[in-house]
Coordinates of C-alpha atoms and ligand atoms in Angstrom, one line a residue:
M1 CA 0.0 -0.1 0.1
N2 CA 1.1 3.5 -0.6
I3 CA 0.7 6.3 1.8
L4 CA 0.8 9.8 0.3
C5 CA 1.8 12.7 2.7
I6 CA 1.6 16.4 1.4
G7 CA 3.5 19.3 3.1
D8 CA 2.0 22.6 4.4
V9 CA -0.6 24.0 2.1
V10 CA -0.3 27.8 1.8
G11 CA -3.4 30.1 1.0
A12 CA -5.6 30.0 -1.9
N13 CA -2.8 29.4 -4.4
G14 CA -1.8 26.2 -2.4
C15 CA -5.3 25.0 -2.1
E16 CA -6.1 25.4 -5.8
A17 CA -2.9 23.7 -6.8
L18 CA -3.8 20.9 -4.5
R19 CA -7.4 20.5 -5.9
R20 CA -5.7 20.2 -9.5
V21 CA -3.1 17.8 -8.6
L22 CA -4.0 15.7 -5.6
P23 CA -6.7 13.4 -7.4
E24 CA -4.2 12.6 -10.1
L25 CA -1.4 12.0 -7.6
K26 CA -3.8 9.6 -5.6
R27 CA -4.5 7.6 -8.9
Q28 CA -0.8 7.7 -10.0
Y29 CA 0.4 6.2 -6.8
D30 CA -2.7 4.1 -5.9
A31 CA -2.8 5.9 -2.4
G32 CA -4.5 3.9 0.2
L33 CA -4.1 6.8 2.8
T34 CA -3.6 10.5 2.1
V35 CA -2.6 13.1 4.8
V36 CA -2.1 16.7 4.2
N37 CA -0.7 19.3 6.4
G38 CA -3.4 22.4 6.2
E39 CA -2.0 24.7 9.1
N40 CA -1.6 27.7 6.5
S41 CA -4.3 26.8 4.2
F42 CA -6.4 30.0 5.0
E43 CA -5.3 32.9 2.7
H44 CA -4.9 35.1 5.7
N45 CA -2.9 32.5 7.9
G46 CA -4.0 29.6 9.8
I47 CA -6.8 27.3 8.9
V48 CA -10.6 27.6 8.7
R49 CA -13.5 25.4 8.1
Q50 CA -13.6 26.4 4.4
S51 CA -10.1 25.7 3.6
A52 CA -10.2 22.3 5.6
A53 CA -13.3 21.4 3.5
H54 CA -11.4 22.2 0.4
I55 CA -8.5 20.0 1.3
F56 CA -10.9 17.2 2.1
A57 CA -12.8 17.7 -1.3
S58 CA -9.3 17.5 -3.0
G59 CA -8.9 13.9 -1.5
A60 CA -7.2 14.2 1.9
D61 CA -8.3 11.6 4.4
V62 CA -6.6 13.3 7.2
I63 CA -5.5 17.0 7.8
T64 CA -2.6 17.6 10.2
T65 CA -1.6 21.1 11.5
G66 CA 1.1 22.8 13.6
N67 CA 1.9 26.0 15.3
H68 CA -0.8 28.1 13.3
V69 CA -3.5 25.7 14.2
Y70 CA -5.2 28.2 16.8
R71 CA -5.0 31.4 14.7
R72 CA -8.7 31.4 14.1
P73 CA -10.8 31.0 17.2
E74 CA -13.8 30.2 14.9
F75 CA -12.0 26.8 13.9
Y76 CA -11.8 25.5 17.5
Q77 CA -15.1 23.9 17.2
E78 CA -14.2 22.3 14.0
L79 CA -11.3 20.9 15.8
E80 CA -13.5 19.4 18.3
R81 CA -16.1 18.1 15.8
N82 CA -14.0 16.6 13.2
P83 CA -11.8 13.5 14.4
Y84 CA -9.9 13.8 11.0
I85 CA -8.4 17.1 11.6
L86 CA -5.4 16.9 14.1
R87 CA -3.5 19.4 16.0
P88 CA -0.2 18.7 17.6
A89 CA -0.8 16.2 20.4
N90 CA 1.7 18.0 22.9
Y91 CA -0.3 21.0 23.3
P92 CA -2.0 21.2 26.8
D93 CA -4.8 18.8 27.2
T94 CA -7.2 21.7 27.5
A95 CA -6.5 22.9 24.1
P96 CA -9.2 22.1 21.6
G97 CA -9.0 19.2 19.3
S98 CA -6.7 15.8 19.4
G99 CA -3.4 14.8 17.9
F100 CA -4.4 11.3 17.4
C101 CA -6.9 9.6 15.0
L102 CA -7.7 6.1 13.7
V103 CA -8.6 5.4 10.1
D104 CA -10.2 2.2 9.0
L105 CA -8.6 1.0 5.8
G106 CA -10.6 -2.1 5.7
R107 CA -7.9 -4.6 5.7
V108 CA -5.9 -2.7 8.2
Q109 CA -6.3 0.1 10.8
A110 CA -4.2 3.2 10.5
A111 CA -3.3 5.7 13.3
V112 CA -2.3 9.2 12.3
L113 CA -0.2 11.0 14.9
N114 CA 0.6 14.9 15.0
L115 CA 3.3 16.3 17.1
M116 CA 5.1 19.6 17.3
G117 CA 8.9 20.2 18.1
V118 CA 10.1 22.3 20.9
I119 CA 13.5 23.7 19.6
Y120 CA 12.8 27.2 18.4
M121 CA 9.1 26.9 18.9
E122 CA 6.6 27.0 21.8
P123 CA 7.4 25.2 25.0
L124 CA 5.0 22.2 24.5
R125 CA 5.4 18.9 26.1
N126 CA 8.4 16.8 25.3
P127 CA 7.7 15.2 21.7
F128 CA 9.7 12.0 22.5
D129 CA 7.6 11.2 25.6
M130 CA 4.5 12.2 23.9
A131 CA 5.5 10.0 20.8
D132 CA 5.9 7.1 23.2
H133 CA 2.5 7.5 24.6
L134 CA 0.7 8.1 21.2
V135 CA 2.5 4.9 19.8
R136 CA 1.3 2.8 22.7
Q137 CA -2.4 4.3 22.3
A138 CA -2.1 3.2 18.4
V139 CA -0.9 -0.2 19.2
D140 CA -3.5 -0.7 21.9
A141 CA -6.1 0.4 19.3
G142 CA -5.0 -2.2 16.9
A143 CA -3.4 0.0 14.4
R144 CA -0.8 -1.8 12.2
I145 CA 0.0 1.4 10.2
I146 CA 1.3 4.3 12.4
L147 CA 2.1 7.6 10.5
L148 CA 3.5 10.6 12.2
D149 CA 3.5 14.4 11.0
F150 CA 6.3 16.1 13.1
H151 CA 5.9 19.7 12.7
A152 CA 9.2 21.2 13.8
E153 CA 11.9 23.5 12.9
A154 CA 15.0 22.0 14.0
T155 CA 16.4 19.5 11.5
S156 CA 18.2 17.9 14.4
E157 CA 15.0 17.3 16.5
K158 CA 13.3 15.8 13.5
R159 CA 16.1 13.3 12.6
A160 CA 16.5 12.4 16.3
L161 CA 12.7 11.6 16.6
G162 CA 12.9 9.7 13.4
Y163 CA 15.6 7.5 14.9
Y164 CA 13.9 7.3 18.2
L165 CA 10.8 5.9 16.7
D166 CA 12.6 3.7 13.9
G167 CA 11.0 0.1 13.8
R168 CA 8.1 1.2 15.9
I169 CA 6.0 3.4 13.4
T170 CA 5.4 3.0 9.7
A171 CA 6.6 6.4 8.5
M172 CA 7.3 9.9 9.7
F173 CA 7.3 13.1 7.6
G174 CA 8.2 16.3 8.9
T175 CA 6.6 19.8 8.1
H176 CA 6.8 23.5 8.9
T177 CA 9.9 24.5 7.2
H178 CA 8.1 24.6 3.7
V179 CA 11.3 23.5 2.0
Q180 CA 11.6 19.8 1.0
T181 CA 14.7 18.1 2.2
A182 CA 16.8 15.6 0.3
D183 CA 16.9 12.9 2.9
A184 CA 13.8 10.7 2.1
C185 CA 14.7 7.1 3.1
V186 CA 13.8 4.1 4.9
L187 CA 15.7 4.0 8.4
P188 CA 17.5 0.9 9.5
K189 CA 14.7 -0.8 11.4
G190 CA 12.0 -0.1 8.7
T191 CA 10.5 3.3 9.3
G192 CA 10.1 5.5 6.3
Y193 CA 11.3 9.1 6.9
I194 CA 11.7 12.7 5.5
T195 CA 12.9 15.7 7.6
D196 CA 10.5 17.9 5.7
A197 CA 8.0 17.0 2.9
G198 CA 8.2 20.7 1.7
M199 CA 5.3 23.1 0.8
T200 CA 2.2 23.2 -1.3
G201 CA 2.0 27.0 -2.4
P202 CA 3.6 29.6 -4.4
Q203 CA 7.2 28.8 -5.7
Q204 CA 8.6 32.2 -6.0
S205 CA 8.0 33.3 -2.3
V206 CA 9.5 33.1 1.2
L207 CA 7.6 30.1 2.6
G208 CA 4.7 31.2 0.7
I209 CA 4.9 35.0 1.5
R210 CA 5.9 37.6 -1.2
P211 CA 9.7 38.1 -1.0
E212 CA 9.6 41.9 -0.8
I213 CA 7.3 41.7 2.3
A214 CA 9.7 39.1 4.0
I215 CA 12.7 41.4 3.1
A216 CA 11.0 44.4 4.6
K217 CA 10.4 42.7 7.7
M218 CA 13.8 41.2 8.2
K219 CA 15.7 44.3 7.0
D220 CA 13.8 47.2 8.6
L221 CA 12.5 45.1 11.5
L222 CA 9.1 47.0 11.2
P223 CA 5.8 45.3 11.4
V224 CA 4.3 44.3 7.9
R225 CA 1.1 42.8 6.7
F226 CA 1.8 39.3 5.3
E227 CA 0.6 38.7 1.9
N228 CA 0.9 35.5 0.0
A229 CA 2.8 35.1 -3.3
G230 CA 1.1 34.2 -6.5
G231 CA 2.2 32.5 -9.7
R232 CA 3.3 29.0 -10.3
S233 CA 2.8 26.7 -7.4
V234 CA 4.6 23.6 -6.2
V235 CA 2.9 20.5 -4.5
C236 CA 5.5 18.7 -2.4
G237 CA 5.2 15.7 -0.4
C238 CA 6.5 12.1 0.1
V239 CA 5.0 8.8 -0.8
F240 CA 5.7 5.8 1.5
T241 CA 5.3 2.3 0.1
V242 CA 4.4 0.2 3.2
D243 CA 4.1 -3.5 3.9
E244 CA 0.6 -3.9 5.5
Q245 CA 1.7 -7.2 7.3
T246 CA 4.6 -5.7 9.1
G247 CA 3.5 -1.9 9.2
L248 CA 6.9 -0.9 8.0
T249 CA 8.0 0.9 5.0
R250 CA 9.7 -0.6 1.8
Q251 CA 10.4 2.7 -0.2
A252 CA 10.3 6.4 0.6
Q253 CA 9.9 8.6 -2.5
P254 CA 9.8 12.5 -2.4
I255 CA 7.5 14.2 -4.9
C256 CA 7.4 17.8 -6.0
Q257 CA 5.1 18.9 -8.9
M258 CA 4.9 22.3 -10.6
V259 CA 1.5 23.7 -11.3
E260 CA 1.3 26.8 -13.6
M261 CA -1.5 29.0 -12.0
E262 CA -3.2 32.2 -12.5
D263 CA -3.4 34.4 -9.2
Q264 CA -6.0 33.3 -6.8
K265 CA -8.6 35.7 -5.4
G266 CA -8.3 34.4 -1.9
D267 CA -11.5 32.3 -1.7
H268 CA -11.8 28.7 -1.3
K269 CA -14.0 27.1 -3.8
Ligands
FE2_301 FE1 3.5 25.9 7.7
FE2_302 FE1 4.3 25.7 11.1

């Protein structure tokens, strides 16, 4: 079985690119499970009900998120309502939503986990301890496929967690940096791995933002209004070919597809 993981979808441009490309990607790779990080899918940062609905309509089975998940208070009830939209599990227990879900794939049960790093990020609970807890929960629930989106800044923290979980989960894909890393592989004990799946959004940008705005913020250190870039989009992710019997990965293959786009208006169709 193939599992398709797609990195952070940014704004209307990223949502539209995903809608155009994901159905074909799912056919091409015969994806049995598709997980998309949607934390930046709303045009004005964060994620909202409409952008989540757009990602599901494009073909995602589960949406994962990260540090932008709580930008829009109106989304909190959606996090409580929809078990297939995850937030990092190491937020406080009182935070809306969950970082764990089960997906019934018929022949096999899959658990999808979402965690956030703590290096150069908010001081959430230790992701290693939390990962132990979530893996136990997945195994107890009978899941043979266990997939983790680790949303983190530091490459070292991501790689360390990958090795820590090697042989215990099916695959881990990193998100948050919006730039795909060149290290997709199968770790020694059989866990599929990529440090960062990359972005789904405007190619000529600074993590999705118009470059001149990012330059103004960093050069002059004055507040700016973020605006997403437009034009050609990339759709980046990773395909894990997994053995349903062992729950381990045979092959990890990064994907990155260009999509020619006219500028989007900022609405989610
Ligand atoms: Fe992001
Ligand atoms: Fe992020």
